[in-house]
Amino acid sequence: MGKAAIYRRYASKAEMAFAATMFEQQLPTLAGTGSLHGDLLALVRAFHARRATPAARQLTPALISEIAVNPGLEARFQDTFLAAEQAIFAEIIERAVARGELTGTVDPAMAHLLLLGSLASALYIINLLVDDAMITDLATAATAGITALADRHHSAPGGAAEPH
């Protein structure tokens, strides 16, 4: 494929690399496990498998830097990649509320930050070797955080979130 064809589809090399490593990969389809912790554990395991590849570990830090200075790439990242991931969190939260595990709802963006933000930080900033024990700990911590937020939101007057 020629350069002109590539740049008709992608605005920059960074966008092309990001599309190849993350945007165009199929997001995991996760069946409910029957518990919030189980759902979060399945999700973080699936995303770890995608994000810990040598290509992802090499490219992602540079792509994050490019997102910070490229408004078009940031918009594409927000509208496609993050929106799709947060939709998965919304589904997990809805199932947990329906099962009675959560007393209130939680912003999917906050749940996303608690679980996958921590995974990304471990992989790309702190540069840790993330093993299954750490993955389990991340799911446990995210479960506790999401549950605490749901309880706090539920106990606020009128069910509204308390100020941060």
mmCIF file of C-alpha atoms in Angstrom:
data_model
loop_
_atom_site.group_PDB
_atom_site.id
_atom_site.type_symbol
_atom_site.label_atom_id
_atom_site.label_comp_id
_atom_site.label_asym_id
_atom_site.label_seq_id
_atom_site.Cartn_x
_atom_site.Cartn_y
_atom_site.Cartn_z
ATOM 1 C CA MET A 1 0.000 0.000 0.000
ATOM 2 C CA GLY A 2 1.345 3.411 -0.918
ATOM 3 C CA LYS A 3 1.855 6.374 1.377
ATOM 4 C CA ALA A 4 -1.033 8.299 -0.187
ATOM 5 C CA ALA A 5 -3.459 5.450 0.526
ATOM 6 C CA ILE A 6 -2.292 5.232 4.127
ATOM 7 C CA TYR A 7 -2.696 8.963 4.745
ATOM 8 C CA ARG A 8 -6.193 8.987 3.209
ATOM 9 C CA ARG A 9 -7.246 6.698 6.038
ATOM 10 C CA TYR A 10 -4.966 7.908 8.863
ATOM 11 C CA ALA A 11 -3.963 11.465 9.710
ATOM 12 C CA SER A 12 -0.520 10.478 11.002
ATOM 13 C CA LYS A 13 1.870 7.583 11.479
ATOM 14 C CA ALA A 14 0.896 7.585 15.156
ATOM 15 C CA GLU A 15 -2.778 7.141 14.299
ATOM 16 C CA MET A 16 -1.923 4.315 11.910
ATOM 17 C CA ALA A 17 0.200 2.561 14.558
ATOM 18 C CA PHE A 18 -2.471 3.036 17.186
ATOM 19 C CA ALA A 19 -5.130 1.662 14.846
ATOM 20 C CA ALA A 20 -2.995 -1.360 14.097
ATOM 21 C CA THR A 21 -2.245 -2.131 17.740
ATOM 22 C CA MET A 22 -5.478 -1.174 19.492
ATOM 23 C CA PHE A 23 -8.311 0.544 17.624
ATOM 24 C CA GLU A 24 -9.002 -2.174 15.133
ATOM 25 C CA GLN A 25 -8.595 -5.108 17.447
ATOM 26 C CA GLN A 26 -11.908 -6.645 18.395
ATOM 27 C CA LEU A 27 -12.765 -5.788 21.988
ATOM 28 C CA PRO A 28 -13.329 -8.828 24.139
ATOM 29 C CA THR A 29 -16.881 -10.091 24.441
ATOM 30 C CA LEU A 30 -17.279 -11.195 28.009
ATOM 31 C CA ALA A 31 -20.105 -13.319 29.281
ATOM 32 C CA GLY A 32 -21.193 -12.475 32.787
ATOM 33 C CA THR A 33 -19.460 -14.528 35.440
ATOM 34 C CA GLY A 34 -22.146 -13.999 38.064
ATOM 35 C CA SER A 35 -20.235 -11.514 40.191
ATOM 36 C CA LEU A 36 -18.760 -8.041 39.908
ATOM 37 C CA HIS A 37 -15.332 -9.312 40.935
ATOM 38 C CA GLY A 38 -15.503 -12.172 38.436
ATOM 39 C CA ASP A 39 -16.548 -9.841 35.619
ATOM 40 C CA LEU A 40 -13.747 -7.374 36.433
ATOM 41 C CA LEU A 41 -11.209 -10.188 36.715
ATOM 42 C CA ALA A 42 -12.233 -11.586 33.315
ATOM 43 C CA LEU A 43 -12.054 -8.098 31.819
ATOM 44 C CA VAL A 44 -8.612 -7.229 33.194
ATOM 45 C CA ARG A 45 -7.258 -10.613 32.090
ATOM 46 C CA ALA A 46 -8.565 -10.056 28.551
ATOM 47 C CA PHE A 47 -7.144 -6.542 28.378
ATOM 48 C CA HIS A 48 -3.816 -7.604 29.855
ATOM 49 C CA ALA A 49 -3.477 -10.189 27.096
ATOM 50 C CA ARG A 50 -4.013 -7.400 24.520
ATOM 51 C CA ARG A 51 -1.952 -4.681 26.168
ATOM 52 C CA ALA A 52 1.060 -6.629 27.358
ATOM 53 C CA THR A 53 2.176 -7.778 23.921
ATOM 54 C CA PRO A 54 5.660 -6.645 22.906
ATOM 55 C CA ALA A 55 4.205 -4.388 20.189
ATOM 56 C CA ALA A 56 1.723 -2.745 22.553
ATOM 57 C CA ARG A 57 4.347 -2.238 25.275
ATOM 58 C CA GLN A 58 6.701 -0.658 22.757
ATOM 59 C CA LEU A 59 4.212 1.550 20.911
ATOM 60 C CA THR A 60 1.732 2.643 23.562
ATOM 61 C CA PRO A 61 3.912 5.139 25.486
ATOM 62 C CA ALA A 62 4.757 6.971 22.243
ATOM 63 C CA LEU A 63 1.134 6.891 21.170
ATOM 64 C CA ILE A 64 -0.003 8.321 24.495
ATOM 65 C CA SER A 65 2.461 11.168 23.975
ATOM 66 C CA GLU A 66 1.068 11.750 20.482
ATOM 67 C CA ILE A 67 -2.505 11.792 21.819
ATOM 68 C CA ALA A 68 -1.497 14.570 24.223
ATOM 69 C CA VAL A 69 -0.445 16.884 21.375
ATOM 70 C CA ASN A 70 -2.718 15.754 18.539
ATOM 71 C CA PRO A 71 -6.355 16.827 19.033
ATOM 72 C CA GLY A 72 -7.577 14.713 16.107
ATOM 73 C CA LEU A 73 -5.966 11.569 17.460
ATOM 74 C CA GLU A 74 -7.244 12.374 20.955
ATOM 75 C CA ALA A 75 -10.795 12.736 19.632
ATOM 76 C CA ARG A 76 -10.521 9.428 17.750
ATOM 77 C CA PHE A 77 -9.101 7.759 20.865
ATOM 78 C CA GLN A 78 -11.945 9.131 23.038
ATOM 79 C CA ASP A 79 -14.737 8.434 20.550
ATOM 80 C CA THR A 80 -13.732 4.937 19.562
ATOM 81 C CA PHE A 81 -11.332 3.228 21.912
ATOM 82 C CA LEU A 82 -12.362 4.692 25.284
ATOM 83 C CA ALA A 83 -16.075 4.829 24.453
ATOM 84 C CA ALA A 84 -16.068 1.135 23.537
ATOM 85 C CA GLU A 85 -14.175 0.165 26.675
ATOM 86 C CA GLN A 86 -16.435 2.269 28.894
ATOM 87 C CA ALA A 87 -19.485 0.609 27.340
ATOM 88 C CA ILE A 88 -18.143 -2.705 28.634
ATOM 89 C CA PHE A 89 -17.852 -1.187 32.115
ATOM 90 C CA ALA A 90 -21.401 0.186 31.877
ATOM 91 C CA GLU A 91 -22.656 -3.321 31.115
ATOM 92 C CA ILE A 92 -20.696 -4.845 34.006
ATOM 93 C CA ILE A 93 -22.031 -2.191 36.399
ATOM 94 C CA GLU A 94 -25.617 -2.688 35.185
ATOM 95 C CA ARG A 95 -25.334 -6.437 35.785
ATOM 96 C CA ALA A 96 -23.928 -5.870 39.286
ATOM 97 C CA VAL A 97 -26.752 -3.453 40.138
ATOM 98 C CA ALA A 98 -29.335 -5.932 38.784
ATOM 99 C CA ARG A 99 -27.822 -8.712 40.928
ATOM 100 C CA GLY A 100 -27.921 -6.443 43.990
ATOM 101 C CA GLU A 101 -24.141 -6.368 44.387
ATOM 102 C CA LEU A 102 -24.060 -2.589 43.980
ATOM 103 C CA THR A 103 -26.428 -0.296 45.858
ATOM 104 C CA GLY A 104 -26.089 2.451 43.276
ATOM 105 C CA THR A 105 -24.489 3.120 39.952
ATOM 106 C CA VAL A 106 -20.962 4.259 39.202
ATOM 107 C CA ASP A 107 -19.715 6.323 36.284
ATOM 108 C CA PRO A 108 -18.221 3.817 33.807
ATOM 109 C CA ALA A 109 -15.312 6.239 33.241
ATOM 110 C CA MET A 110 -14.410 6.011 36.941
ATOM 111 C CA ALA A 111 -14.637 2.217 36.905
ATOM 112 C CA HIS A 112 -12.476 2.212 33.764
ATOM 113 C CA LEU A 113 -9.901 4.392 35.490
ATOM 114 C CA LEU A 114 -9.811 2.195 38.594
ATOM 115 C CA LEU A 115 -9.175 -1.028 36.712
ATOM 116 C CA LEU A 116 -7.684 -0.425 33.281
ATOM 117 C CA GLY A 117 -6.002 2.853 34.252
ATOM 118 C CA SER A 118 -4.121 0.924 36.911
ATOM 119 C CA LEU A 119 -3.206 -1.788 34.428
ATOM 120 C CA ALA A 120 -1.951 0.790 31.916
ATOM 121 C CA SER A 121 0.074 2.539 34.598
ATOM 122 C CA ALA A 122 1.689 -0.738 35.658
ATOM 123 C CA LEU A 123 2.527 -1.711 32.072
ATOM 124 C CA TYR A 124 3.554 1.605 30.526
ATOM 125 C CA ILE A 125 4.622 3.979 33.292
ATOM 126 C CA ILE A 126 5.938 1.884 36.170
ATOM 127 C CA ASN A 127 7.027 -0.852 33.728
ATOM 128 C CA LEU A 128 6.070 -3.747 35.980
ATOM 129 C CA LEU A 129 5.869 -7.352 34.980
ATOM 130 C CA VAL A 130 2.157 -7.928 35.497
ATOM 131 C CA ASP A 131 1.449 -11.512 36.526
ATOM 132 C CA ASP A 132 -1.817 -13.252 37.402
ATOM 133 C CA ALA A 133 -1.459 -12.428 41.104
ATOM 134 C CA MET A 134 -1.244 -8.719 40.287
ATOM 135 C CA ILE A 135 -4.146 -9.019 37.849
ATOM 136 C CA THR A 136 -6.229 -10.615 40.613
ATOM 137 C CA ASP A 137 -5.202 -7.851 43.027
ATOM 138 C CA LEU A 138 -6.173 -5.175 40.477
ATOM 139 C CA ALA A 139 -9.616 -6.754 40.068
ATOM 140 C CA THR A 140 -10.033 -7.008 43.845
ATOM 141 C CA ALA A 141 -9.037 -3.378 44.386
ATOM 142 C CA ALA A 142 -11.290 -2.178 41.554
ATOM 143 C CA THR A 143 -14.193 -4.205 42.965
ATOM 144 C CA ALA A 144 -13.723 -2.593 46.378
ATOM 145 C CA GLY A 145 -13.415 0.876 44.860
ATOM 146 C CA ILE A 146 -16.464 0.514 42.619
ATOM 147 C CA THR A 147 -18.503 -0.902 45.514
ATOM 148 C CA ALA A 148 -17.461 1.966 47.792
ATOM 149 C CA LEU A 149 -18.350 4.544 45.143
ATOM 150 C CA ALA A 150 -21.741 2.929 44.533
ATOM 151 C CA ASP A 151 -22.439 2.913 48.277
ATOM 152 C CA ARG A 152 -21.381 6.554 48.612
ATOM 153 C CA HIS A 153 -23.530 7.609 45.667
ATOM 154 C CA HIS A 154 -26.477 5.640 47.030
ATOM 155 C CA SER A 155 -26.207 7.166 50.519
ATOM 156 C CA ALA A 156 -25.950 10.765 49.282
ATOM 157 C CA PRO A 157 -29.157 12.817 49.611
ATOM 158 C CA GLY A 158 -31.479 11.967 46.740
ATOM 159 C CA GLY A 159 -29.066 9.265 45.520
ATOM 160 C CA ALA A 160 -26.843 11.914 43.941
ATOM 161 C CA ALA A 161 -23.109 11.628 44.073
ATOM 162 C CA GLU A 162 -21.417 13.356 46.945
ATOM 163 C CA PRO A 163 -18.917 16.036 45.965
ATOM 164 C CA HIS A 164 -15.358 14.826 45.469
#
